[in-house]
Amino acid sequence: DPDRLWCVCREPHNNRFMICCDKCEEWFHGTCVGITRSMGRELELKKLEWICPKC
């Protein structure tokens, strides 16, 4: 759903990099939570979890 609101900013995806919290499973824009696309890739490669600020 392209109109669904995500993240702490409550805005749509808009084709921006997003990351999912491994605890609550909510999605966040990387720019809103200080995670770059390369940081997200590194977390994935190292099989590390990312926990959102809310959790």
PQR file with spaces between the fields and no chain letter, atoms N, CA, C, O and H, PARSE charges and radii, in Angstrom:
ATOM       1  N    ASP     1       0.844   -1.188    0.000 -0.4000 1.5000
ATOM       2  CA   ASP     1       0.000    0.000    0.000 -0.0000 2.0000
ATOM       3  C    ASP     1       0.889    1.251    0.000  0.5500 1.7000
ATOM       4  O    ASP     1       1.508    1.567    1.016 -0.5500 1.4000
ATOM       5  N    PRO     2       0.953    1.951   -1.113 -0.5600 1.5000
ATOM       6  CA   PRO     2       1.838    3.116   -1.198  0.2800 2.0000
ATOM       7  C    PRO     2       1.424    4.283   -0.307  0.5500 1.7000
ATOM       8  O    PRO     2       2.224    5.187   -0.066 -0.5500 1.4000
ATOM       9  N    ASP     3       0.195    4.277    0.183 -0.4000 1.5000
ATOM      10  CA   ASP     3      -0.272    5.370    1.032 -0.0000 2.0000
ATOM      11  C    ASP     3      -0.176    5.064    2.523  0.5500 1.7000
ATOM      12  O    ASP     3      -0.501    5.912    3.353 -0.5500 1.4000
ATOM      13  H    ASP     3      -0.456    3.543   -0.012  0.4000 1.0000
ATOM      14  N    ARG     4       0.268    3.854    2.865 -0.4000 1.5000
ATOM      15  CA   ARG     4       0.376    3.495    4.281 -0.0000 2.0000
ATOM      16  C    ARG     4       1.424    4.376    4.961  0.5500 1.7000
ATOM      17  O    ARG     4       2.465    4.683    4.381 -0.5500 1.4000
ATOM      18  H    ARG     4       0.532    3.165    2.191  0.4000 1.0000
ATOM      19  N    LEU     5       1.133    4.773    6.193 -0.4000 1.5000
ATOM      20  CA   LEU     5       2.046    5.634    6.943 -0.0000 2.0000
ATOM      21  C    LEU     5       2.939    4.785    7.840  0.5500 1.7000
ATOM      22  O    LEU     5       2.463    3.874    8.519 -0.5500 1.4000
ATOM      23  H    LEU     5       0.287    4.523    6.664  0.4000 1.0000
ATOM      24  N    TRP     6       4.224    5.085    7.839 -0.4000 1.5000
ATOM      25  CA   TRP     6       5.231    4.325    8.566 -0.0000 2.0000
ATOM      26  C    TRP     6       6.021    5.240    9.490  0.5500 1.7000
ATOM      27  O    TRP     6       5.867    6.461    9.464 -0.5500 1.4000
ATOM      28  H    TRP     6       4.611    5.825    7.288  0.4000 1.0000
ATOM      29  N    CYS     7       6.855    4.633   10.293 -0.4000 1.5000
ATOM      30  CA   CYS     7       7.929    5.344   10.970 -0.0000 2.0000
ATOM      31  C    CYS     7       7.419    6.326   12.031  0.5500 1.7000
ATOM      32  O    CYS     7       6.213    6.499   12.211 -0.5500 1.4000
ATOM      33  H    CYS     7       6.980    3.641   10.315  0.4000 1.0000
ATOM      34  N    VAL     8       8.357    6.956   12.721 -0.4000 1.5000
ATOM      35  CA   VAL     8       8.009    7.973   13.713 -0.0000 2.0000
ATOM      36  C    VAL     8       7.484    9.232   13.034  0.5500 1.7000
ATOM      37  O    VAL     8       6.774   10.024   13.653 -0.5500 1.4000
ATOM      38  H    VAL     8       9.336    6.815   12.575  0.4000 1.0000
ATOM      39  N    CYS     9       7.833    9.419   11.755 -0.4000 1.5000
ATOM      40  CA   CYS     9       7.396   10.609   11.020 -0.0000 2.0000
ATOM      41  C    CYS     9       5.984   10.466   10.459  0.5500 1.7000
ATOM      42  O    CYS     9       5.381   11.449   10.029 -0.5500 1.4000
ATOM      43  H    CYS     9       8.410    8.776   11.252  0.4000 1.0000
ATOM      44  N    ARG    10       5.450    9.226   10.465 -0.4000 1.5000
ATOM      45  CA   ARG    10       4.108    8.930    9.955 -0.0000 2.0000
ATOM      46  C    ARG    10       3.943    9.389    8.512  0.5500 1.7000
ATOM      47  O    ARG    10       2.951   10.030    8.165 -0.5500 1.4000
ATOM      48  H    ARG    10       5.939    8.427   10.814  0.4000 1.0000
ATOM      49  N    GLU    11       4.924    9.056    7.670 -0.4000 1.5000
ATOM      50  CA   GLU    11       4.876    9.351    6.246 -0.0000 2.0000
ATOM      51  C    GLU    11       4.946    8.052    5.461  0.5500 1.7000
ATOM      52  O    GLU    11       5.371    7.029    5.998 -0.5500 1.4000
ATOM      53  H    GLU    11       5.730    8.535    7.952  0.4000 1.0000
ATOM      54  N    PRO    12       4.532    8.076    4.187 -0.5600 1.5000
ATOM      55  CA   PRO    12       4.610    6.865    3.366  0.2800 2.0000
ATOM      56  C    PRO    12       6.056    6.483    3.041  0.5500 1.7000
ATOM      57  O    PRO    12       6.996    7.223    3.330 -0.5500 1.4000
ATOM      58  N    HIS    13       6.199    5.321    2.440 -0.4000 1.5000
ATOM      59  CA   HIS    13       7.509    4.768    2.072 -0.0000 2.0000
ATOM      60  C    HIS    13       8.285    5.710    1.158  0.5500 1.7000
ATOM      61  O    HIS    13       9.450    6.010    1.418 -0.5500 1.4000
ATOM      62  H    HIS    13       5.436    4.720    2.206  0.4000 1.0000
ATOM      63  N    ASN    14       7.644    6.177    0.090 -0.4000 1.5000
ATOM      64  CA   ASN    14       8.242    7.105   -0.881 -0.0000 2.0000
ATOM      65  C    ASN    14       9.565    6.622   -1.459  0.5500 1.7000
ATOM      66  O    ASN    14      10.441    7.435   -1.752 -0.5500 1.4000
ATOM      67  H    ASN    14       6.698    5.933   -0.122  0.4000 1.0000
ATOM      68  N    ASN    15       9.723    5.314   -1.627 -0.4000 1.5000
ATOM      69  CA   ASN    15      10.923    4.718   -2.223 -0.0000 2.0000
ATOM      70  C    ASN    15      12.213    5.070   -1.494  0.5500 1.7000
ATOM      71  O    ASN    15      13.279    5.100   -2.108 -0.5500 1.4000
ATOM      72  H    ASN    15       9.011    4.653   -1.389  0.4000 1.0000
ATOM      73  N    ARG    16      12.132    5.337   -0.197 -0.4000 1.5000
ATOM      74  CA   ARG    16      13.327    5.605    0.608 -0.0000 2.0000
ATOM      75  C    ARG    16      13.757    4.320    1.305  0.5500 1.7000
ATOM      76  O    ARG    16      12.952    3.408    1.497 -0.5500 1.4000
ATOM      77  H    ARG    16      11.266    5.313    0.302  0.4000 1.0000
ATOM      78  N    PHE    17      15.031    4.256    1.683 -0.4000 1.5000
ATOM      79  CA   PHE    17      15.531    3.114    2.440 -0.0000 2.0000
ATOM      80  C    PHE    17      14.779    3.024    3.765  0.5500 1.7000
ATOM      81  O    PHE    17      14.597    4.023    4.460 -0.5500 1.4000
ATOM      82  H    PHE    17      15.685    4.997    1.527  0.4000 1.0000
ATOM      83  N    MET    18      14.345    1.808    4.101 -0.4000 1.5000
ATOM      84  CA   MET    18      13.659    1.584    5.372 -0.0000 2.0000
ATOM      85  C    MET    18      14.274    0.385    6.074  0.5500 1.7000
ATOM      86  O    MET    18      14.840   -0.506    5.440 -0.5500 1.4000
ATOM      87  H    MET    18      14.493    0.996    3.536  0.4000 1.0000
ATOM      88  N    ILE    19      14.152    0.381    7.390 -0.4000 1.5000
ATOM      89  CA   ILE    19      14.677   -0.708    8.204 -0.0000 2.0000
ATOM      90  C    ILE    19      13.589   -1.151    9.169  0.5500 1.7000
ATOM      91  O    ILE    19      12.818   -0.334    9.673 -0.5500 1.4000
ATOM      92  H    ILE    19      13.693    1.104    7.905  0.4000 1.0000
ATOM      93  N    CYS    20      13.534   -2.447    9.418 -0.4000 1.5000
ATOM      94  CA   CYS    20      12.511   -3.021   10.291 -0.0000 2.0000
ATOM      95  C    CYS    20      13.103   -3.294   11.666  0.5500 1.7000
ATOM      96  O    CYS    20      14.199   -3.843   11.779 -0.5500 1.4000
ATOM      97  H    CYS    20      14.160   -3.111    9.008  0.4000 1.0000
ATOM      98  N    CYS    21      12.382   -2.911   12.704 -0.4000 1.5000
ATOM      99  CA   CYS    21      12.795   -3.211   14.076 -0.0000 2.0000
ATOM     100  C    CYS    21      12.637   -4.710   14.312  0.5500 1.7000
ATOM     101  O    CYS    21      11.587   -5.287   14.029 -0.5500 1.4000
ATOM     102  H    CYS    21      11.492   -2.465   12.613  0.4000 1.0000
ATOM     103  N    ASP    22      13.686   -5.329   14.831 -0.4000 1.5000
ATOM     104  CA   ASP    22      13.637   -6.769   15.081 -0.0000 2.0000
ATOM     105  C    ASP    22      12.840   -7.126   16.333  0.5500 1.7000
ATOM     106  O    ASP    22      12.635   -8.306   16.618 -0.5500 1.4000
ATOM     107  H    ASP    22      14.539   -4.860   15.061  0.4000 1.0000
ATOM     108  N    LYS    23      12.392   -6.130   17.076 -0.4000 1.5000
ATOM     109  CA   LYS    23      11.577   -6.403   18.266 -0.0000 2.0000
ATOM     110  C    LYS    23      10.088   -6.202   17.975  0.5500 1.7000
ATOM     111  O    LYS    23       9.295   -7.129   18.144 -0.5500 1.4000
ATOM     112  H    LYS    23      12.559   -5.171   16.844  0.4000 1.0000
ATOM     113  N    CYS    24       9.702   -4.999   17.538 -0.4000 1.5000
ATOM     114  CA   CYS    24       8.274   -4.710   17.304 -0.0000 2.0000
ATOM     115  C    CYS    24       7.849   -4.951   15.855  0.5500 1.7000
ATOM     116  O    CYS    24       6.654   -4.974   15.559 -0.5500 1.4000
ATOM     117  H    CYS    24      10.346   -4.246   17.401  0.4000 1.0000
ATOM     118  N    GLU    25       8.812   -5.130   14.951 -0.4000 1.5000
ATOM     119  CA   GLU    25       8.573   -5.384   13.529 -0.0000 2.0000
ATOM     120  C    GLU    25       7.902   -4.217   12.802  0.5500 1.7000
ATOM     121  O    GLU    25       7.269   -4.415   11.765 -0.5500 1.4000
ATOM     122  H    GLU    25       9.783   -5.112   15.191  0.4000 1.0000
ATOM     123  N    GLU    26       8.036   -3.012   13.336 -0.4000 1.5000
ATOM     124  CA   GLU    26       7.583   -1.802   12.646 -0.0000 2.0000
ATOM     125  C    GLU    26       8.698   -1.345   11.711  0.5500 1.7000
ATOM     126  O    GLU    26       9.874   -1.614   11.960 -0.5500 1.4000
ATOM     127  H    GLU    26       8.550   -2.851   14.179  0.4000 1.0000
ATOM     128  N    TRP    27       8.323   -0.651   10.631 -0.4000 1.5000
ATOM     129  CA   TRP    27       9.285   -0.163    9.647 -0.0000 2.0000
ATOM     130  C    TRP    27       9.554    1.319    9.840  0.5500 1.7000
ATOM     131  O    TRP    27       8.654    2.090   10.172 -0.5500 1.4000
ATOM     132  H    TRP    27       7.368   -0.433   10.429  0.4000 1.0000
ATOM     133  N    PHE    28      10.827    1.712    9.623 -0.4000 1.5000
ATOM     134  CA   PHE    28      11.283    3.084    9.827 -0.0000 2.0000
ATOM     135  C    PHE    28      12.134    3.532    8.647  0.5500 1.7000
ATOM     136  O    PHE    28      12.911    2.748    8.103 -0.5500 1.4000
ATOM     137  H    PHE    28      11.558    1.086    9.353  0.4000 1.0000
ATOM     138  N    HIS    29      11.986    4.803    8.250 -0.4000 1.5000
ATOM     139  CA   HIS    29      12.879    5.375    7.248 -0.0000 2.0000
ATOM     140  C    HIS    29      14.267    5.474    7.883  0.5500 1.7000
ATOM     141  O    HIS    29      14.404    5.941    9.014 -0.5500 1.4000
ATOM     142  H    HIS    29      11.355    5.440    8.692  0.4000 1.0000
ATOM     143  N    GLY    30      15.273    5.044    7.166 -0.4000 1.5000
ATOM     144  CA   GLY    30      16.638    5.108    7.683 -0.0000 2.0000
ATOM     145  C    GLY    30      17.031    6.514    8.107  0.5500 1.7000
ATOM     146  O    GLY    30      17.685    6.692    9.134 -0.5500 1.4000
ATOM     147  H    GLY    30      15.161    4.665    6.247  0.4000 1.0000
ATOM     148  N    THR    31      16.638    7.516    7.323 -0.4000 1.5000
ATOM     149  CA   THR    31      16.999    8.897    7.649 -0.0000 2.0000
ATOM     150  C    THR    31      16.363    9.364    8.955  0.5500 1.7000
ATOM     151  O    THR    31      16.921   10.226    9.634 -0.5500 1.4000
ATOM     152  H    THR    31      16.107    7.372    6.488  0.4000 1.0000
ATOM     153  N    CYS    32      15.225    8.819    9.312 -0.4000 1.5000
ATOM     154  CA   CYS    32      14.535    9.220   10.548 -0.0000 2.0000
ATOM     155  C    CYS    32      15.172    8.610   11.795  0.5500 1.7000
ATOM     156  O    CYS    32      15.044    9.149   12.893 -0.5500 1.4000
ATOM     157  H    CYS    32      14.772    8.119    8.761  0.4000 1.0000
ATOM     158  N    VAL    33      15.862    7.477   11.615 -0.4000 1.5000
ATOM     159  CA   VAL    33      16.446    6.792   12.779 -0.0000 2.0000
ATOM     160  C    VAL    33      17.968    6.719   12.712  0.5500 1.7000
ATOM     161  O    VAL    33      18.594    5.998   13.489 -0.5500 1.4000
ATOM     162  H    VAL    33      15.967    7.039   10.722  0.4000 1.0000
ATOM     163  N    GLY    34      18.566    7.469   11.776 -0.4000 1.5000
ATOM     164  CA   GLY    34      20.019    7.559   11.706 -0.0000 2.0000
ATOM     165  C    GLY    34      20.727    6.316   11.192  0.5500 1.7000
ATOM     166  O    GLY    34      21.870    6.052   11.566 -0.5500 1.4000
ATOM     167  H    GLY    34      18.057    8.055   11.144  0.4000 1.0000
ATOM     168  N    ILE    35      20.053    5.546   10.331 -0.4000 1.5000
ATOM     169  CA   ILE    35      20.653    4.337    9.761 -0.0000 2.0000
ATOM     170  C    ILE    35      20.751    4.512    8.243  0.5500 1.7000
ATOM     171  O    ILE    35      19.743    4.730    7.572 -0.5500 1.4000
ATOM     172  H    ILE    35      19.125    5.760   10.027  0.4000 1.0000
ATOM     173  N    THR    36      21.968    4.416    7.712 -0.4000 1.5000
ATOM     174  CA   THR    36      22.153    4.509    6.266 -0.0000 2.0000
ATOM     175  C    THR    36      21.904    3.149    5.630  0.5500 1.7000
ATOM     176  O    THR    36      21.858    2.125    6.313 -0.5500 1.4000
ATOM     177  H    THR    36      22.787    4.240    8.258  0.4000 1.0000
ATOM     178  N    ARG    37      21.744    3.157    4.321 -0.4000 1.5000
ATOM     179  CA   ARG    37      21.558    1.908    3.586 -0.0000 2.0000
ATOM     180  C    ARG    37      22.758    0.978    3.812  0.5500 1.7000
ATOM     181  O    ARG    37      22.581   -0.227    3.991 -0.5500 1.4000
ATOM     182  H    ARG    37      21.781    3.989    3.767  0.4000 1.0000
ATOM     183  N    SER    38      23.971    1.530    3.804 -0.4000 1.5000
ATOM     184  CA   SER    38      25.163    0.693    4.004 -0.0000 2.0000
ATOM     185  C    SER    38      25.222    0.141    5.426  0.5500 1.7000
ATOM     186  O    SER    38      25.665   -0.989    5.629 -0.5500 1.4000
ATOM     187  H    SER    38      24.114    2.508    3.658  0.4000 1.0000
ATOM     188  N    MET    39      24.785    0.916    6.403 -0.4000 1.5000
ATOM     189  CA   MET    39      24.725    0.410    7.782 -0.0000 2.0000
ATOM     190  C    MET    39      23.722   -0.735    7.873  0.5500 1.7000
ATOM     191  O    MET    39      23.973   -1.731    8.552 -0.5500 1.4000
ATOM     192  H    MET    39      24.425    1.834    6.238  0.4000 1.0000
ATOM     193  N    GLY    40      22.596   -0.594    7.197 -0.4000 1.5000
ATOM     194  CA   GLY    40      21.588   -1.650    7.179 -0.0000 2.0000
ATOM     195  C    GLY    40      22.119   -2.925    6.559  0.5500 1.7000
ATOM     196  O    GLY    40      21.861   -4.021    7.057 -0.5500 1.4000
ATOM     197  H    GLY    40      22.393    0.215    6.646  0.4000 1.0000
ATOM     198  N    ARG    41      22.875   -2.780    5.450 -0.4000 1.5000
ATOM     199  CA   ARG    41      23.487   -3.951    4.808 -0.0000 2.0000
ATOM     200  C    ARG    41      24.479   -4.631    5.741  0.5500 1.7000
ATOM     201  O    ARG    41      24.526   -5.859    5.822 -0.5500 1.4000
ATOM     202  H    ARG    41      23.084   -1.889    5.046  0.4000 1.0000
ATOM     203  N    GLU    42      25.272   -3.828    6.443 -0.4000 1.5000
ATOM     204  CA   GLU    42      26.263   -4.380    7.370 -0.0000 2.0000
ATOM     205  C    GLU    42      25.585   -5.149    8.505  0.5500 1.7000
ATOM     206  O    GLU    42      26.043   -6.228    8.882 -0.5500 1.4000
ATOM     207  H    GLU    42      25.234   -2.831    6.377  0.4000 1.0000
ATOM     208  N    LEU    43      24.502   -4.604    9.049 -0.4000 1.5000
ATOM     209  CA   LEU    43      23.751   -5.310   10.091 -0.0000 2.0000
ATOM     210  C    LEU    43      23.255   -6.649    9.569  0.5500 1.7000
ATOM     211  O    LEU    43      23.333   -7.666   10.259 -0.5500 1.4000
ATOM     212  H    LEU    43      24.130   -3.728    8.743  0.4000 1.0000
ATOM     213  N    GLU    44      22.745   -6.638    8.341 -0.4000 1.5000
ATOM     214  CA   GLU    44      22.219   -7.860    7.740 -0.0000 2.0000
ATOM     215  C    GLU    44      23.330   -8.890    7.505  0.5500 1.7000
ATOM     216  O    GLU    44      23.161  -10.070    7.812 -0.5500 1.4000
ATOM     217  H    GLU    44      22.681   -5.813    7.780  0.4000 1.0000
ATOM     218  N    LEU    45      24.456   -8.442    6.963 -0.4000 1.5000
ATOM     219  CA   LEU    45      25.574   -9.352    6.694 -0.0000 2.0000
ATOM     220  C    LEU    45      26.119   -9.989    7.971  0.5500 1.7000
ATOM     221  O    LEU    45      26.493  -11.161    7.983 -0.5500 1.4000
ATOM     222  H    LEU    45      24.593   -7.483    6.714  0.4000 1.0000
ATOM     223  N    LYS    46      26.158   -9.197    9.049 -0.4000 1.5000
ATOM     224  CA   LYS    46      26.680   -9.694   10.328 -0.0000 2.0000
ATOM     225  C    LYS    46      25.607  -10.387   11.158  0.5500 1.7000
ATOM     226  O    LYS    46      25.854  -10.826   12.282 -0.5500 1.4000
ATOM     227  H    LYS    46      25.854   -8.244    9.039  0.4000 1.0000
ATOM     228  N    LYS    47      24.397  -10.477   10.575 -0.4000 1.5000
ATOM     229  CA   LYS    47      23.251  -11.099   11.251 -0.0000 2.0000
ATOM     230  C    LYS    47      22.989  -10.467   12.627  0.5500 1.7000
ATOM     231  O    LYS    47      22.711  -11.155   13.609 -0.5500 1.4000
ATOM     232  H    LYS    47      24.196  -10.120    9.662  0.4000 1.0000
ATOM     233  N    LEU    48      23.090   -9.129   12.656 -0.4000 1.5000
ATOM     234  CA   LEU    48      22.834   -8.378   13.880 -0.0000 2.0000
ATOM     235  C    LEU    48      21.411   -7.843   13.850  0.5500 1.7000
ATOM     236  O    LEU    48      20.868   -7.561   12.782 -0.5500 1.4000
ATOM     237  H    LEU    48      23.316   -8.571   11.858  0.4000 1.0000
ATOM     238  N    GLU    49      20.816   -7.705   15.009 -0.4000 1.5000
ATOM     239  CA   GLU    49      19.467   -7.152   15.104 -0.0000 2.0000
ATOM     240  C    GLU    49      19.534   -5.639   15.226  0.5500 1.7000
ATOM     241  O    GLU    49      20.509   -5.085   15.734 -0.5500 1.4000
ATOM     242  H    GLU    49      21.257   -7.934   15.877  0.4000 1.0000
ATOM     243  N    TRP    50      18.482   -4.981   14.754 -0.4000 1.5000
ATOM     244  CA   TRP    50      18.334   -3.550   14.953 -0.0000 2.0000
ATOM     245  C    TRP    50      17.050   -3.341   15.743  0.5500 1.7000
ATOM     246  O    TRP    50      15.989   -3.837   15.366 -0.5500 1.4000
ATOM     247  H    TRP    50      17.690   -5.431   14.342  0.4000 1.0000
ATOM     248  N    ILE    51      17.158   -2.600   16.842 -0.4000 1.5000
ATOM     249  CA   ILE    51      16.008   -2.305   17.702 -0.0000 2.0000
ATOM     250  C    ILE    51      15.722   -0.805   17.598  0.5500 1.7000
ATOM     251  O    ILE    51      16.623    0.017   17.760 -0.5500 1.4000
ATOM     252  H    ILE    51      18.020   -2.197   17.148  0.4000 1.0000
ATOM     253  N    CYS    52      14.480   -0.462   17.330 -0.4000 1.5000
ATOM     254  CA   CYS    52      14.094    0.938   17.132 -0.0000 2.0000
ATOM     255  C    CYS    52      14.156    1.737   18.434  0.5500 1.7000
ATOM     256  O    CYS    52      14.175    1.161   19.522 -0.5500 1.4000
ATOM     257  H    CYS    52      13.747   -1.130   17.198  0.4000 1.0000
ATOM     258  N    PRO    53      14.188    3.071   18.315 -0.5600 1.5000
ATOM     259  CA   PRO    53      14.227    3.923   19.513  0.2800 2.0000
ATOM     260  C    PRO    53      13.028    3.711   20.442  0.5500 1.7000
ATOM     261  O    PRO    53      13.152    3.849   21.659 -0.5500 1.4000
ATOM     262  N    LYS    54      11.873    3.378   19.869 -0.4000 1.5000
ATOM     263  CA   LYS    54      10.662    3.160   20.676 -0.0000 2.0000
ATOM     264  C    LYS    54      10.812    1.943   21.592  0.5500 1.7000
ATOM     265  O    LYS    54      10.347    1.947   22.732 -0.5500 1.4000
ATOM     266  H    LYS    54      11.773    3.266   18.881  0.4000 1.0000
ATOM     267  N    CYS    55      11.466    0.908   21.075 -0.4000 1.5000
ATOM     268  CA   CYS    55      11.637   -0.328   21.855 -0.0000 2.0000
ATOM     269  C    CYS    55      12.820   -0.236   22.800  0.5500 1.7000
ATOM     270  O    CYS    55      13.104   -1.187   23.528 -0.5500 1.4000
ATOM     271  H    CYS    55      11.844    0.905   20.149  0.4000 1.0000
